[in-house]
């Protein structure tokens, strides 16, 4: 009798599906291949089942790093990166990355389990109680909660569409614990799933907007093109190269747009930044915003010469955000660039040659001045000696992914290390955030299948350092180089008021290389540029998880790297 009842249950279960399976099926139907997350109640079994159903589930040590991984996966693939967390504290840990994704315009979906609605809403003190939806709403592009299994299909579809359409960003999906176990008829469940058609529809710019922009560009005596990471995200690399080359104008890549055209391209004005910002008379922004990174398009960095701005962006509200945009071109980047190219025709007159020559001369001069510094073999190393080595390695390995964070370690590497291909350089982005390093490295290795070189300040590394265990566990081809100058900006500060260390210094002579040895990775202590060259090449050839402690002179850096001017000053500071 009991046997017969058991058989009945099995037969019934075959006609049923549940929340667990519907979420997995909905994600798979929409092409999700990887989930980045941390397990726990109520999503542990969900992660196991997703793995069993063929989704790659990468298990991190902290949700913030899983979130950053998902955000950059979104940037690299144009599909929303998925981060999975538990309720309240796990959700909050993932939230920084969700806000980061939204600020940087990366498509990402944070999926968090949550506690029982009835208990949360009456604030009766449930396990990990929090009204997560309300908290998330202010930090992302869209936020949804699903209460019924039959709504999972539509909710996942909405989340995907919200993340990737228009200006991409972060989306929050709240899944209360009860939802996972809810059952429904399997056929009805299958029918409730939605495959998103044309998730990021083309947005064609108006013909008169294109004409207006070209009229302004044509009038320029000293045109400049600024490429932003929106241009890199769009994956219309050939068209962007054709536009820049046809215009003949010098171009300036923002840091994650480096490599759209090689930094060694004859029109690249990267090493003549001050000159082109000051002297250009027409500036065409291509997927770049006039935020703090470009001094808001005004002030002393932009000089006194009157300027006209053309701007290509998918977000109409971006126009006039900081200065007047005389020629807004609103549409998706691929469509905007194609329309401009087409309207330029075959007889476009390239930028005036005297301007192009002036910029090239300044650039060559600055590059020549830098060259000897990059060849020094000092030990302990300074930034230039160490970066000279890495510059050559990246040149020889243009397909590798390059991750970068820190202050001096970031600013100097950005200027010194040339990038040769699109979307190879990923870094601190719009916020100048520390902590992206290991999450980005893991996602870069997984999403691109290429080796990864991560160049990290010793402080920057600390924000995500525990993920070297994750790198070892998944045996990812990641080489982390830590620029160890004993601290934040410098390792030389002294606290004159007591026996505690100064606030910006760390343990002197720390051996970060020993950390990775605990997990079976390769650790190297490099005290000279020659050591560093040998160790990085070996790591990149072997593909073994490697951490190199690059010993940098503690006195070599400057306060806040290149942005010390943003520090508020006290006029009454007691010395
Ligand atoms: C999340 C976050 N916290 C704090 C900061 C402030 N901050 C900017 S750079 C930096 C670390 C710089 O030191 P390091 O990474 O060692 O680079 P270095 O200048 O020493 O080469 C910190 C803490 C930040 N940008 N982001
Ligand atoms: Mg440091």
XYZ file of C-alpha atoms and ligand atoms in Angstrom:
602
model
C 0.000 0.000 0.000
C 2.736 2.436 1.038
C 4.709 1.426 -2.092
C 1.732 2.199 -4.298
C 1.284 5.643 -2.701
C 4.967 6.399 -3.255
C 4.618 5.478 -6.934
C 1.625 7.799 -7.236
C 3.640 10.670 -5.768
C 6.412 10.149 -8.280
C 3.922 10.042 -11.151
C 2.279 13.257 -9.948
C 5.595 14.980 -9.422
C 6.496 14.342 -13.037
C 3.607 16.569 -14.063
C 4.613 19.297 -11.680
C 7.273 21.934 -11.691
C 8.229 24.413 -8.992
C 9.764 27.811 -8.402
C 13.316 26.415 -8.334
C 12.968 24.865 -11.784
C 10.975 27.676 -13.338
C 13.654 30.237 -12.424
C 16.369 27.993 -13.839
C 14.351 27.306 -16.997
C 13.579 31.000 -17.459
C 17.259 31.939 -17.152
C 18.382 29.163 -19.491
C 15.710 30.022 -22.046
C 17.196 33.519 -22.145
C 20.765 32.377 -22.629
C 22.113 32.736 -19.081
C 25.204 30.534 -18.832
C 26.830 31.715 -15.613
C 25.681 32.799 -12.171
C 28.061 34.536 -9.741
C 27.054 34.261 -6.097
C 27.371 33.058 -2.519
C 25.120 30.238 -1.199
C 22.947 30.169 1.935
C 19.269 30.187 2.995
C 17.082 30.357 0.909
C 19.096 29.887 -2.294
C 21.528 27.015 -1.540
C 19.481 24.330 -3.261
C 18.676 26.689 -6.091
C 22.427 27.049 -6.778
C 22.911 23.287 -6.643
C 20.012 22.675 -9.016
C 21.171 25.386 -11.423
C 24.590 23.730 -11.501
C 22.990 20.319 -12.086
C 20.973 21.818 -14.960
C 24.117 23.026 -16.732
C 24.409 26.642 -15.607
C 27.922 27.465 -14.419
C 27.581 28.619 -10.820
C 30.698 30.385 -9.557
C 30.739 30.418 -5.788
C 32.516 33.394 -4.210
C 33.718 34.248 -0.703
C 31.853 37.578 -0.536
C 28.809 38.809 -2.463
C 30.376 42.159 -3.326
C 32.973 40.406 -5.437
C 30.364 38.153 -7.048
C 28.388 41.312 -7.828
C 31.341 43.066 -9.440
C 31.987 39.902 -11.457
C 28.379 39.932 -12.689
C 28.559 43.630 -13.528
C 31.643 43.279 -15.699
C 30.289 40.097 -17.294
C 27.408 42.327 -18.398
C 29.811 44.884 -19.841
C 31.844 42.292 -21.714
C 28.926 40.320 -23.178
C 25.986 42.786 -23.476
C 23.907 40.157 -21.619
C 22.945 40.864 -18.020
C 25.450 39.409 -15.572
C 23.666 37.490 -12.823
C 24.563 37.766 -9.128
C 22.811 35.496 -6.624
C 22.702 36.222 -2.897
C 20.925 35.289 0.308
C 18.608 37.705 2.122
C 19.412 40.886 4.093
C 23.203 40.825 4.720
C 24.029 38.954 1.504
C 21.688 41.217 -0.414
C 23.324 44.306 1.092
C 26.764 42.962 0.223
C 25.628 42.593 -3.373
C 23.978 45.998 -3.463
C 27.202 47.998 -3.863
C 27.844 46.152 -7.101
C 24.259 46.728 -8.262
C 24.642 50.475 -7.716
C 28.067 50.328 -9.386
C 26.566 48.564 -12.418
C 23.865 51.222 -12.704
C 26.343 54.099 -12.413
C 28.634 52.524 -14.994
C 25.743 51.531 -17.319
C 26.524 47.797 -17.154
C 23.602 45.360 -17.460
C 23.330 43.220 -14.350
C 20.607 41.448 -12.378
C 20.971 40.991 -8.639
C 18.771 38.060 -7.622
C 18.341 37.803 -3.870
C 16.347 35.390 -1.809
C 14.274 37.138 0.833
C 12.386 36.235 3.988
C 8.659 35.695 4.422
C 6.677 38.705 3.221
C 4.011 38.462 5.913
C 6.621 38.506 8.674
C 8.867 41.118 7.053
C 5.979 43.495 6.425
C 4.761 43.234 10.029
C 8.390 43.592 11.190
C 8.073 40.549 13.407
C 11.747 39.729 13.315
C 12.122 36.995 10.707
C 15.463 35.345 9.955
C 17.409 37.966 7.952
C 14.420 40.271 7.844
C 14.561 43.247 5.516
C 12.328 44.982 3.005
C 14.925 44.435 0.300
C 12.805 45.687 -2.579
C 12.372 49.084 -0.948
C 16.100 49.357 -0.273
C 17.125 48.280 -3.767
C 14.795 50.658 -5.606
C 16.922 53.729 -5.055
C 20.065 52.083 -6.385
C 19.094 50.489 -9.642
C 17.255 50.973 -12.888
C 14.340 48.702 -11.981
C 13.354 46.409 -9.103
C 10.764 43.636 -9.084
C 9.430 41.067 -6.625
C 7.819 37.775 -7.613
C 5.189 36.217 -5.354
C 3.734 33.496 -7.569
C 5.414 30.718 -9.513
C 3.309 31.469 -12.598
C 4.846 35.000 -12.717
C 8.486 33.855 -12.789
C 8.686 33.758 -16.584
C 7.404 37.275 -17.029
C 9.508 38.618 -14.140
C 12.768 37.226 -15.514
C 11.897 38.613 -18.962
C 11.194 42.067 -17.523
C 14.419 42.021 -15.535
C 16.474 41.138 -18.610
C 14.799 43.742 -20.794
C 15.171 46.429 -18.140
C 18.872 45.642 -17.698
C 19.942 45.750 -21.353
C 17.532 48.088 -23.177
C 18.198 51.806 -23.584
C 21.027 52.816 -21.263
C 21.956 49.523 -19.554
C 22.026 49.243 -15.776
C 21.390 47.173 -12.683
C 18.093 45.419 -11.964
C 16.991 43.835 -8.708
C 14.846 40.705 -8.584
C 13.445 39.777 -5.173
C 12.550 36.124 -4.681
C 10.902 35.323 -1.335
C 11.796 31.916 0.121
C 8.297 30.555 -0.341
C 8.410 31.087 -4.092
C 11.096 28.450 -4.656
C 8.977 25.584 -3.407
C 5.684 26.679 -4.984
C 4.433 24.012 -7.388
C 2.413 24.295 -10.549
C 1.480 22.091 -13.464
C 4.585 21.496 -15.568
C 2.907 22.239 -18.910
C 1.414 25.471 -17.650
C 4.801 26.301 -16.146
C 6.590 25.754 -19.446
C 4.011 27.921 -21.202
C 4.488 30.711 -18.646
C 8.153 31.201 -19.615
C 9.041 34.144 -21.845
C 11.955 34.343 -24.245
C 12.859 37.994 -24.613
C 12.701 39.075 -28.256
C 14.999 41.935 -29.293
C 15.993 42.791 -25.727
C 17.932 45.931 -26.677
C 16.107 47.312 -29.721
C 18.021 49.609 -32.046
C 17.304 53.274 -31.449
C 17.908 55.121 -34.688
C 18.990 58.760 -34.414
C 16.960 61.360 -36.285
C 18.374 62.385 -39.680
C 18.312 66.105 -38.804
C 20.262 65.410 -35.590
C 22.920 63.637 -37.650
C 23.087 66.511 -40.138
C 23.343 69.075 -37.340
C 26.219 67.153 -35.785
C 28.102 66.896 -39.063
C 27.614 70.600 -39.797
C 29.255 71.387 -36.461
C 32.057 68.875 -37.010
C 32.691 70.259 -40.505
C 33.083 73.772 -39.112
C 35.840 72.666 -36.711
C 39.397 73.931 -36.992
C 40.552 71.836 -34.054
C 38.192 68.869 -33.634
C 38.547 66.272 -30.901
C 36.729 62.954 -30.453
C 36.336 61.547 -26.941
C 35.549 57.833 -26.769
C 33.879 56.499 -23.633
C 33.106 53.043 -22.343
C 29.620 53.354 -23.863
C 31.375 53.171 -27.231
C 33.322 50.105 -26.145
C 30.221 48.438 -24.689
C 28.339 48.760 -27.989
C 30.645 46.307 -29.797
C 30.513 48.318 -33.028
C 34.299 48.496 -33.096
C 34.847 48.605 -36.872
C 32.354 51.423 -37.355
C 33.923 53.494 -34.574
C 37.373 53.019 -36.040
C 36.045 54.021 -39.474
C 34.370 57.139 -38.016
C 37.515 58.281 -36.221
C 39.704 57.623 -39.248
C 37.360 59.307 -41.697
C 37.124 62.381 -39.445
C 40.923 62.556 -39.250
C 40.482 64.118 -35.783
C 42.660 63.371 -32.773
C 40.855 61.083 -30.339
C 41.063 60.686 -26.598
C 39.985 57.354 -25.097
C 38.514 57.278 -21.598
C 40.214 54.535 -19.625
C 37.918 51.610 -20.519
C 37.652 52.833 -24.130
C 41.410 52.392 -24.554
C 42.030 49.839 -27.282
C 38.902 50.620 -29.333
C 41.611 51.984 -31.577
C 45.116 51.045 -30.412
C 46.750 53.592 -28.105
C 49.572 53.616 -30.663
C 47.219 54.801 -33.447
C 48.556 57.955 -35.196
C 45.417 59.925 -34.212
C 45.553 58.925 -30.529
C 45.927 61.989 -28.326
C 46.163 60.098 -25.028
C 49.625 61.498 -24.278
C 48.554 65.034 -25.274
C 45.419 65.190 -23.128
C 46.003 68.630 -21.613
C 46.646 70.176 -25.002
C 43.602 68.762 -26.772
C 41.185 69.568 -23.949
C 42.416 73.160 -23.821
C 42.682 73.896 -27.504
C 39.949 71.907 -29.273
C 37.129 74.014 -30.694
C 34.685 71.168 -31.414
C 34.454 68.113 -29.181
C 32.480 65.049 -30.217
C 31.598 62.816 -27.257
C 31.048 59.214 -28.320
C 29.508 57.168 -25.503
C 31.339 59.288 -22.927
C 29.780 61.540 -20.279
C 30.924 64.992 -19.197
C 31.182 63.965 -15.535
C 34.012 64.568 -13.034
C 36.391 62.418 -15.077
C 36.285 65.142 -17.733
C 36.064 68.049 -15.270
C 32.390 68.456 -16.238
C 33.394 69.911 -19.612
C 34.442 73.268 -18.146
C 36.977 75.062 -15.977
C 40.711 75.423 -16.300
C 41.403 72.000 -17.831
C 39.233 73.022 -20.770
C 40.997 76.349 -21.366
C 39.529 79.605 -22.614
C 38.971 78.704 -26.264
C 35.213 78.588 -26.942
C 33.975 75.043 -27.543
C 31.068 73.368 -29.167
C 30.024 69.926 -28.013
C 28.478 67.185 -30.127
C 27.298 64.209 -28.097
C 26.325 60.686 -29.132
C 24.469 58.851 -26.369
C 21.520 56.528 -25.973
C 20.148 58.521 -23.029
C 18.416 61.785 -23.981
C 18.737 63.087 -20.397
C 22.515 62.975 -20.746
C 22.400 65.972 -23.081
C 23.120 69.344 -21.416
C 23.981 67.544 -18.165
C 26.966 69.797 -17.521
C 27.389 72.148 -20.486
C 25.343 73.025 -23.529
C 25.340 70.316 -26.187
C 24.856 72.090 -29.511
C 24.397 68.872 -31.469
C 22.800 66.010 -29.527
C 22.624 62.695 -31.382
C 20.416 60.334 -29.417
C 20.336 56.661 -30.302
C 22.157 53.431 -29.725
C 25.855 53.757 -30.426
C 25.953 51.414 -33.404
C 23.074 53.210 -35.119
C 24.492 56.672 -34.340
C 27.945 55.858 -35.665
C 26.556 54.155 -38.776
C 24.306 57.133 -39.508
C 27.186 59.591 -39.152
C 29.443 57.508 -41.361
C 26.807 57.210 -44.033
C 26.026 60.923 -43.998
C 29.742 61.818 -44.166
C 29.877 60.085 -47.537
C 33.071 59.527 -49.516
C 34.188 63.129 -49.792
C 34.555 64.124 -46.156
C 37.365 66.616 -45.603
C 39.537 65.347 -42.760
C 40.547 67.523 -39.801
C 42.975 70.394 -40.638
C 46.494 69.000 -40.839
C 48.187 71.773 -38.827
C 46.062 70.815 -35.785
C 46.660 67.115 -36.283
C 50.414 67.747 -36.547
C 50.494 69.967 -33.454
C 48.766 67.262 -31.402
C 50.992 64.488 -32.758
C 54.146 66.506 -31.998
C 53.057 67.115 -28.393
C 52.167 63.450 -27.969
C 55.481 62.222 -29.398
C 57.340 64.675 -27.195
C 55.579 63.454 -24.031
C 56.099 59.800 -24.984
C 59.824 60.423 -25.601
C 60.195 62.199 -22.245
C 58.634 59.232 -20.463
C 60.678 56.544 -22.236
C 63.895 56.598 -20.148
C 61.930 56.479 -16.875
C 60.248 53.284 -18.023
C 63.573 51.583 -18.591
C 65.025 52.020 -15.108
C 65.977 48.851 -13.255
C 65.810 50.324 -9.728
C 65.334 48.041 -6.746
C 63.103 48.581 -4.843
C 61.119 49.478 -7.900
C 59.413 52.765 -8.610
C 56.107 52.835 -10.495
C 57.723 53.664 -13.820
C 60.277 50.856 -13.710
C 57.627 48.283 -12.856
C 55.094 49.633 -15.355
C 57.718 49.779 -18.127
C 58.012 46.007 -17.802
C 54.243 45.447 -17.790
C 53.800 47.797 -20.763
C 56.052 45.569 -22.856
C 54.316 42.389 -21.664
C 50.867 43.756 -22.589
C 52.239 44.777 -26.001
C 53.401 41.215 -26.573
C 50.104 39.760 -25.299
C 47.405 42.094 -26.678
C 44.644 39.489 -26.233
C 45.059 39.193 -22.471
C 42.532 40.938 -20.244
C 43.947 43.781 -18.160
C 42.395 44.626 -14.778
C 43.564 47.707 -12.861
C 42.797 49.407 -9.540
C 44.577 51.537 -6.942
C 45.504 55.228 -6.846
C 49.051 55.695 -8.189
C 48.916 52.108 -9.423
C 45.802 52.996 -11.430
C 46.647 56.462 -12.699
C 50.169 55.650 -13.788
C 49.246 52.292 -15.341
C 46.420 53.913 -17.284
C 48.813 56.426 -18.801
C 51.760 54.112 -19.377
C 50.281 50.797 -20.497
C 49.047 50.899 -24.088
C 46.002 48.791 -24.931
C 45.635 47.398 -28.424
C 42.197 45.823 -28.657
C 38.655 46.768 -27.570
C 37.349 45.879 -24.081
C 40.684 44.556 -22.826
C 41.103 47.116 -20.059
C 38.603 46.989 -17.178
C 39.065 49.170 -14.129
C 37.595 51.252 -11.302
C 35.127 52.968 -13.655
C 32.910 55.967 -12.990
C 33.220 55.964 -9.220
C 36.934 55.217 -8.938
C 35.894 52.321 -6.760
C 38.319 50.029 -4.917
C 37.385 46.351 -4.701
C 36.607 45.398 -8.281
C 39.936 43.598 -8.779
C 39.371 39.927 -8.068
C 35.682 39.872 -9.084
C 36.578 41.453 -12.439
C 39.518 39.078 -12.896
C 37.351 36.018 -12.280
C 34.592 37.154 -14.647
C 37.109 38.259 -17.285
C 38.733 34.808 -17.277
C 35.379 33.026 -17.392
C 33.603 35.208 -19.941
C 36.490 35.671 -22.386
C 38.532 32.489 -21.885
C 41.673 34.674 -22.097
C 44.475 35.006 -19.566
C 44.089 37.900 -17.116
C 46.706 40.292 -15.769
C 45.472 42.243 -12.728
C 47.613 45.167 -11.597
C 46.579 46.129 -8.088
C 47.589 48.632 -5.456
C 48.224 46.850 -2.148
C 45.266 48.686 -0.624
C 43.004 48.067 -3.615
C 43.794 44.339 -3.554
C 42.781 44.094 0.094
C 39.150 44.859 -0.732
C 38.700 41.576 -2.614
C 41.870 39.640 -1.729
C 40.127 36.603 -0.280
C 38.882 35.724 -3.754
C 42.336 34.419 -4.637
C 40.990 31.219 -3.076
C 38.175 31.333 -5.659
C 40.737 31.880 -8.429
C 42.697 28.841 -7.219
C 39.573 26.710 -6.696
C 38.411 27.243 -10.277
C 42.007 27.139 -11.503
C 41.642 30.368 -13.490
C 44.483 31.817 -15.593
C 44.840 34.958 -13.481
C 48.134 36.662 -12.661
C 47.762 39.262 -9.900
C 50.570 41.784 -9.540
C 50.394 43.733 -6.291
C 52.220 47.054 -6.299
C 53.242 46.855 -2.667
C 54.306 50.287 -1.436
C 53.286 49.539 2.166
C 50.142 51.628 2.022
C 47.525 53.878 0.539
C 49.276 56.314 -1.841
C 52.569 55.879 0.051
C 53.940 53.813 2.876
C 55.806 56.616 4.600
C 53.189 58.431 6.690
C 53.887 58.702 10.419
C 51.397 59.313 13.216
C 53.061 61.881 15.454
C 50.257 61.872 18.049
C 50.588 58.368 19.456
C 51.769 54.822 18.970
C 49.111 53.675 16.486
C 50.265 53.499 12.884
C 49.333 56.362 10.538
C 45.971 55.845 8.847
C 47.393 55.274 5.373
C 50.121 52.705 6.093
C 50.100 48.912 6.287
C 52.432 46.275 7.746
C 55.837 47.069 6.293
C 57.367 44.541 3.961
C 54.178 42.434 3.821
C 54.475 39.297 1.677
C 51.205 39.034 -0.220
C 52.709 36.273 -2.376
C 52.465 33.924 0.587
C 48.680 34.292 0.704
C 48.107 32.460 -2.566
C 50.459 29.640 -1.575
C 47.931 28.715 1.116
C 45.531 27.754 -1.675
C 47.986 25.981 -3.948
C 48.707 28.928 -6.260
C 52.109 30.270 -7.271
C 53.535 33.114 -5.166
C 56.526 35.235 -6.221
C 58.295 38.076 -4.445
C 59.679 40.455 -7.104
C 62.095 43.163 -6.019
C 63.360 44.371 -9.410
C 61.917 44.968 -12.900
C 63.864 41.926 -14.131
C 62.266 39.715 -11.443
C 58.878 41.106 -12.325
C 59.262 40.482 -16.068
C 60.300 36.880 -15.496
C 57.500 36.133 -13.055
C 54.686 37.697 -15.103
C 55.777 36.010 -18.330
C 55.952 32.669 -16.566
C 52.472 33.118 -15.092
C 50.962 34.200 -18.399
C 52.572 31.231 -20.181
C 51.568 28.644 -17.574
C 48.050 29.976 -16.907
C 48.526 28.978 -13.253
C 46.895 31.189 -10.619
C 49.768 33.450 -9.564
C 50.249 36.323 -7.155
C 53.333 38.503 -7.492
C 54.306 40.787 -4.639
C 56.016 43.633 -6.534
C 58.042 45.606 -3.991
C 57.628 49.340 -4.720
C 59.528 52.129 -2.992
C 57.160 53.325 -0.207
C 58.077 56.938 -1.008
C 57.384 56.713 -4.743
C 53.656 57.563 -4.900
C 51.769 60.820 -4.481
C 48.649 61.609 -2.447
C 45.543 60.294 -4.252
C 47.561 59.562 -7.418
C 46.524 62.076 -10.084
C 43.407 63.414 -8.341
C 44.887 64.922 -5.174
C 43.226 68.230 -6.110
C 39.846 66.718 -5.140
C 40.848 66.495 -1.444
C 39.178 69.178 0.675
C 41.693 71.376 2.503
C 41.546 72.560 6.116
C 42.736 76.099 6.671
C 43.002 75.556 10.422
C 44.741 72.163 10.331
C 46.963 71.751 13.390
C 50.377 70.472 12.357
C 35.394 51.510 -1.978
C 36.440 52.546 -1.833
N 36.941 52.821 -0.617
C 37.918 53.738 -0.484
C 38.398 54.435 -1.563
C 39.483 55.491 -1.362
N 40.718 55.087 -2.023
C 41.073 55.572 -3.233
S 42.468 54.911 -3.798
C 42.646 53.946 -2.413
C 43.798 53.005 -2.266
C 45.066 53.507 -2.890
O 46.152 52.733 -2.451
P 46.734 51.549 -3.301
O 45.656 50.729 -3.863
O 47.723 50.845 -2.458
O 47.410 52.327 -4.512
P 48.769 53.198 -4.478
O 48.399 54.640 -4.670
O 49.425 52.977 -3.147
O 49.569 52.699 -5.614
C 41.609 54.162 -1.526
C 41.460 53.473 -0.215
C 37.829 54.127 -2.823
N 38.209 54.720 -3.952
N 36.874 53.168 -2.930
Mg 49.718 51.158 -2.162
